[in-house]
Amino acid sequence: MSANLKYVSLGILVFQTTSLVLTMRYSRTLKEEGPRYLSSTAVVVAELLKIMACILLVYKDSKCSLRALNRVLHDEILNKPMETLKLAIPSGIYTLQNNLLYVALSNLDAATYQVTYQLKILTTALFSVSMLSKKLGVYQWLSLVILMTGVAFVQWPSDSQLDSKELSAGSQFVGLMAVLTACFSSGFAGVYFEKILKETKQSVWIRNIQLGFFGSIFGLMGVYIYDGELVSKNGFFQGYNRLTWIVVVLQCLFPWSHPCNNSYFFIWL
């Protein structure tokens, strides 16, 4: 059962990440009348929906009792402020990372982004070795070398890319820097989050609620700082359509498959 569950989880993860990348890329390049939706607001909405999804899961684990749910949230979150504050660091990194992914997909094609973003597996492995003293086998290090080689080949310009004017060199550089920064933040935050999980007995759902709480705060701060004028002019949900909501739902549909946690499938498998 555990082996079957592992491969089912992997299949769901592959479907979620692939569909998210394609729909996010399409939503950021689709030309429509009116203002385009703000990626900063999409990040906030996704975090709020993740909180709601995790609360429902905690409610289910509490045998569908509102009283038990209230007791769990009160005991595990409100009565443990220092444990909750530990999640502020990875939450801030997650929020930055999610915004960077929108920037990357606005400036890179989906295939280049998807392959380059797999460098998060390398950064996660390096941070795991340095922060958690993990030991990787020969085949795992060999896999990392092959991964880096593949990413290097993807970034090598072809003749068709040299002749294409769809994306300027400047926008490609911005997209590449965004995805590389997201890879490093993903590796560090993922290992940091794993370390916190191992030091406490709180469930993943409670931890995700805490992450979502701080993520919403950091996200709203980003909305106010970078897009405050646009929000006051056209509204928080400006440019939202059916495709935008699909992107947001795909981000929060699987709370356990957070961008940084995806990296663990390399070590897990």
Coordinates of C-alpha atoms in Angstrom, one line a residue:
M1 CA 0.0 0.0 0.0
S2 CA 2.8 2.4 0.9
A3 CA 4.6 1.8 -2.4
N4 CA 1.4 2.3 -4.4
L5 CA 0.6 5.5 -2.4
K6 CA 4.0 6.8 -3.2
Y7 CA 3.7 6.4 -6.9
V8 CA 0.1 7.8 -6.9
S9 CA 1.4 10.8 -5.0
L10 CA 4.1 11.2 -7.5
G11 CA 1.7 11.0 -10.4
I12 CA -0.6 13.6 -8.8
L13 CA 2.4 15.9 -8.2
V14 CA 3.5 15.6 -11.8
F15 CA 0.0 16.4 -13.1
Q16 CA -0.3 19.4 -10.7
T17 CA 3.1 20.9 -11.5
T18 CA 2.8 20.4 -15.2
S19 CA -0.7 21.8 -15.5
L20 CA 0.2 24.7 -13.2
V21 CA 3.2 25.7 -15.3
L22 CA 1.3 25.5 -18.6
T23 CA -1.8 27.4 -17.3
M24 CA 0.3 30.0 -15.5
R25 CA 2.4 30.7 -18.6
Y26 CA -0.7 30.9 -20.8
S27 CA -2.5 33.2 -18.3
R28 CA 0.5 35.6 -18.2
T29 CA 1.0 35.8 -22.0
L30 CA -2.7 35.8 -23.0
K31 CA -3.6 39.1 -24.6
E32 CA -7.0 40.4 -23.5
E33 CA -8.8 43.7 -23.3
G34 CA -8.4 45.5 -20.0
P35 CA -5.8 45.1 -17.3
R36 CA -4.0 41.9 -16.7
Y37 CA -4.5 40.2 -13.3
L38 CA -1.9 41.0 -10.7
S39 CA 0.4 38.1 -9.7
S40 CA 0.8 39.6 -6.2
T41 CA -2.9 39.3 -5.5
A42 CA -3.0 35.8 -7.0
V43 CA -0.4 34.7 -4.5
V44 CA -2.4 36.1 -1.6
V45 CA -5.6 34.4 -2.8
A46 CA -3.8 31.1 -3.2
E47 CA -2.4 31.3 0.4
L48 CA -5.9 32.1 1.8
L49 CA -7.4 29.1 -0.1
K50 CA -4.6 26.9 1.2
I51 CA -5.5 27.9 4.8
M52 CA -9.1 27.0 4.2
A53 CA -8.1 23.6 2.6
C54 CA -5.9 22.8 5.5
I55 CA -8.5 23.8 8.1
L56 CA -10.9 21.4 6.4
L57 CA -8.3 18.6 6.6
V58 CA -7.8 19.3 10.3
Y59 CA -11.6 19.4 10.7
K60 CA -11.7 15.9 9.1
D61 CA -8.9 14.6 11.4
S62 CA -10.9 16.0 14.3
K63 CA -13.7 13.7 13.4
C64 CA -15.7 16.5 11.9
S65 CA -16.2 18.2 15.3
L66 CA -16.1 22.0 15.4
R67 CA -15.3 22.0 19.1
A68 CA -12.3 19.6 18.5
L69 CA -11.2 21.8 15.6
N70 CA -11.3 24.9 17.7
R71 CA -9.4 23.2 20.5
V72 CA -6.7 22.0 18.1
L73 CA -6.2 25.4 16.5
H74 CA -6.1 27.1 19.9
D75 CA -3.7 24.6 21.4
E76 CA -1.3 24.2 18.5
I77 CA -1.3 27.8 17.1
L78 CA -2.4 30.4 19.7
N79 CA -0.9 28.7 22.7
K80 CA 2.4 28.1 21.0
P81 CA 3.4 31.5 19.6
M82 CA 7.2 30.8 19.4
E83 CA 6.5 27.6 17.4
T84 CA 4.3 29.6 15.1
L85 CA 6.8 32.4 14.7
K86 CA 9.4 29.9 13.5
L87 CA 7.3 29.6 10.3
A88 CA 7.7 33.3 9.5
I89 CA 11.1 32.8 7.8
P90 CA 10.1 30.0 5.3
S91 CA 6.8 31.7 4.8
G92 CA 8.4 34.9 3.7
I93 CA 10.7 32.9 1.4
Y94 CA 7.7 31.0 0.0
T95 CA 5.9 34.3 -0.8
L96 CA 8.9 35.7 -2.5
Q97 CA 9.3 32.4 -4.4
N98 CA 5.7 32.4 -5.6
N99 CA 6.0 35.9 -7.0
L100 CA 9.3 35.0 -8.7
L101 CA 7.6 32.1 -10.5
Y102 CA 5.1 34.5 -12.0
V103 CA 8.0 36.7 -13.1
A104 CA 9.8 33.7 -14.6
L105 CA 6.9 32.4 -16.5
S106 CA 6.1 35.9 -17.9
N107 CA 9.6 36.0 -19.4
L108 CA 10.4 32.3 -20.3
D109 CA 8.7 29.7 -22.3
A110 CA 7.1 26.8 -20.3
A111 CA 9.6 24.2 -21.3
T112 CA 12.7 26.2 -20.4
Y113 CA 11.2 27.3 -17.1
Q114 CA 10.2 23.7 -16.2
V115 CA 13.6 22.2 -16.9
T116 CA 15.6 25.1 -15.3
Y117 CA 13.4 25.1 -12.2
Q118 CA 14.4 21.5 -11.5
L119 CA 17.7 22.9 -10.2
K120 CA 15.8 23.2 -7.0
I121 CA 16.5 19.5 -6.6
L122 CA 20.3 20.3 -6.6
T123 CA 19.9 23.2 -4.1
T124 CA 17.7 21.1 -1.8
A125 CA 20.4 18.3 -1.9
L126 CA 23.2 20.8 -1.1
F127 CA 21.2 22.4 1.8
S128 CA 20.3 19.0 3.1
V129 CA 23.9 17.9 3.2
S130 CA 25.0 21.2 4.9
M131 CA 22.1 21.8 7.3
L132 CA 20.8 18.3 8.1
S133 CA 24.1 16.4 7.6
K134 CA 22.4 14.1 5.1
K135 CA 24.5 11.7 3.1
L136 CA 23.7 11.1 -0.6
G137 CA 24.7 8.0 -2.5
V138 CA 26.8 7.8 -5.7
Y139 CA 23.7 7.5 -7.9
Q140 CA 22.1 10.5 -6.3
W141 CA 25.2 12.7 -6.9
L142 CA 25.4 11.3 -10.5
S143 CA 21.7 12.2 -11.0
L144 CA 22.5 15.8 -9.9
V145 CA 25.4 16.0 -12.4
I146 CA 23.1 14.8 -15.2
L147 CA 20.5 17.3 -14.1
M148 CA 22.9 20.2 -14.2
T149 CA 24.1 19.1 -17.7
G150 CA 20.5 18.9 -18.9
V151 CA 19.8 22.4 -17.7
A152 CA 22.9 23.7 -19.3
F153 CA 21.9 22.2 -22.6
V154 CA 18.4 23.7 -22.4
Q155 CA 19.9 27.2 -21.8
W156 CA 22.2 26.8 -24.8
P157 CA 20.7 29.0 -27.6
S158 CA 19.7 27.3 -30.9
D159 CA 19.5 28.8 -34.3
S160 CA 15.8 29.2 -34.1
Q161 CA 16.1 31.0 -30.8
L162 CA 18.6 33.4 -32.2
D163 CA 16.2 34.3 -35.0
S164 CA 13.2 34.5 -32.8
K165 CA 12.0 37.9 -31.6
E166 CA 9.3 36.7 -29.4
L167 CA 11.3 37.2 -26.2
S168 CA 14.1 39.8 -25.9
A169 CA 17.4 39.0 -24.4
G170 CA 16.6 41.3 -21.5
S171 CA 13.3 39.5 -20.6
Q172 CA 15.0 36.1 -20.9
F173 CA 17.7 37.2 -18.5
V174 CA 15.1 38.5 -16.0
G175 CA 13.2 35.2 -16.3
L176 CA 16.4 33.2 -15.8
M177 CA 17.4 35.2 -12.7
A178 CA 13.9 34.9 -11.3
V179 CA 13.8 31.1 -11.7
L180 CA 17.4 30.7 -10.3
T181 CA 16.6 32.8 -7.3
A182 CA 13.4 30.7 -6.8
C183 CA 15.6 27.5 -6.9
F184 CA 17.9 28.7 -4.2
S185 CA 15.0 29.9 -2.0
S186 CA 13.2 26.7 -2.6
G187 CA 16.1 24.6 -1.5
F188 CA 16.8 26.6 1.7
A189 CA 13.1 27.0 2.7
G190 CA 12.4 23.3 2.1
V191 CA 15.3 22.1 4.2
Y192 CA 14.5 24.6 6.9
F193 CA 10.8 23.5 6.9
E194 CA 11.9 19.8 7.2
K195 CA 14.1 20.7 10.1
I196 CA 11.1 22.3 11.9
L197 CA 8.9 19.4 11.2
K198 CA 11.4 17.0 12.7
E199 CA 11.8 19.1 15.8
T200 CA 8.1 19.2 16.6
K201 CA 5.1 16.9 16.6
Q202 CA 2.7 19.2 15.0
S203 CA 0.9 17.9 11.8
V204 CA 1.8 19.1 8.4
W205 CA -1.7 20.6 8.1
I206 CA -1.2 22.8 11.2
R207 CA 2.2 23.8 9.8
N208 CA 0.7 24.8 6.5
I209 CA -2.0 26.9 8.2
Q210 CA 0.8 28.7 10.0
L211 CA 2.7 29.1 6.7
G212 CA -0.4 30.4 5.0
F213 CA -1.1 32.9 7.8
F214 CA 2.3 34.5 7.5
G215 CA 2.3 34.1 3.7
S216 CA -0.9 36.1 3.5
I217 CA 0.5 38.9 5.6
F218 CA 3.7 39.1 3.5
G219 CA 1.7 38.8 0.3
L220 CA -0.6 41.6 1.3
M221 CA 2.5 43.7 2.1
G222 CA 3.8 43.0 -1.4
V223 CA 0.4 44.0 -2.9
Y224 CA 0.4 47.3 -1.0
I225 CA 4.0 48.1 -1.8
Y226 CA 4.2 47.1 -5.5
D227 CA 0.6 47.2 -6.7
G228 CA -1.1 49.4 -4.3
E229 CA -2.0 52.1 -6.9
L230 CA -3.3 49.6 -9.4
V231 CA -5.4 47.9 -6.7
S232 CA -6.9 51.2 -5.6
K233 CA -7.6 52.1 -9.2
N234 CA -9.0 48.8 -10.7
G235 CA -9.7 46.7 -7.6
F236 CA -8.0 43.7 -6.0
F237 CA -9.5 41.2 -8.5
Q238 CA -8.8 43.2 -11.6
G239 CA -8.2 41.0 -14.7
Y240 CA -9.4 37.9 -13.0
N241 CA -11.1 35.4 -15.3
R242 CA -11.8 31.7 -15.4
L243 CA -8.2 30.9 -16.3
T244 CA -6.8 33.0 -13.5
W245 CA -9.0 31.1 -11.0
I246 CA -7.8 27.8 -12.4
V247 CA -4.2 28.9 -11.8
V248 CA -5.0 29.9 -8.2
V249 CA -6.9 26.7 -7.5
L250 CA -4.0 24.6 -8.9
Q251 CA -1.6 26.3 -6.6
C252 CA -3.7 25.5 -3.5
L253 CA -5.5 22.3 -4.5
F254 CA -2.7 20.2 -3.1
P255 CA -1.4 22.0 0.1
W256 CA 1.2 19.3 0.7
S257 CA 2.9 19.9 -2.7
H258 CA 4.3 23.3 -1.9
P259 CA 6.9 24.4 -4.4
C260 CA 9.7 23.9 -2.0
N261 CA 8.4 20.5 -0.8
N262 CA 8.4 19.1 -4.3
S263 CA 12.2 18.9 -4.2
Y264 CA 12.0 16.1 -1.7
F265 CA 10.7 13.6 -4.2
F266 CA 14.3 13.3 -5.5
I267 CA 15.6 12.1 -2.1
W268 CA 12.4 10.3 -1.2
L269 CA 12.3 8.1 -4.3

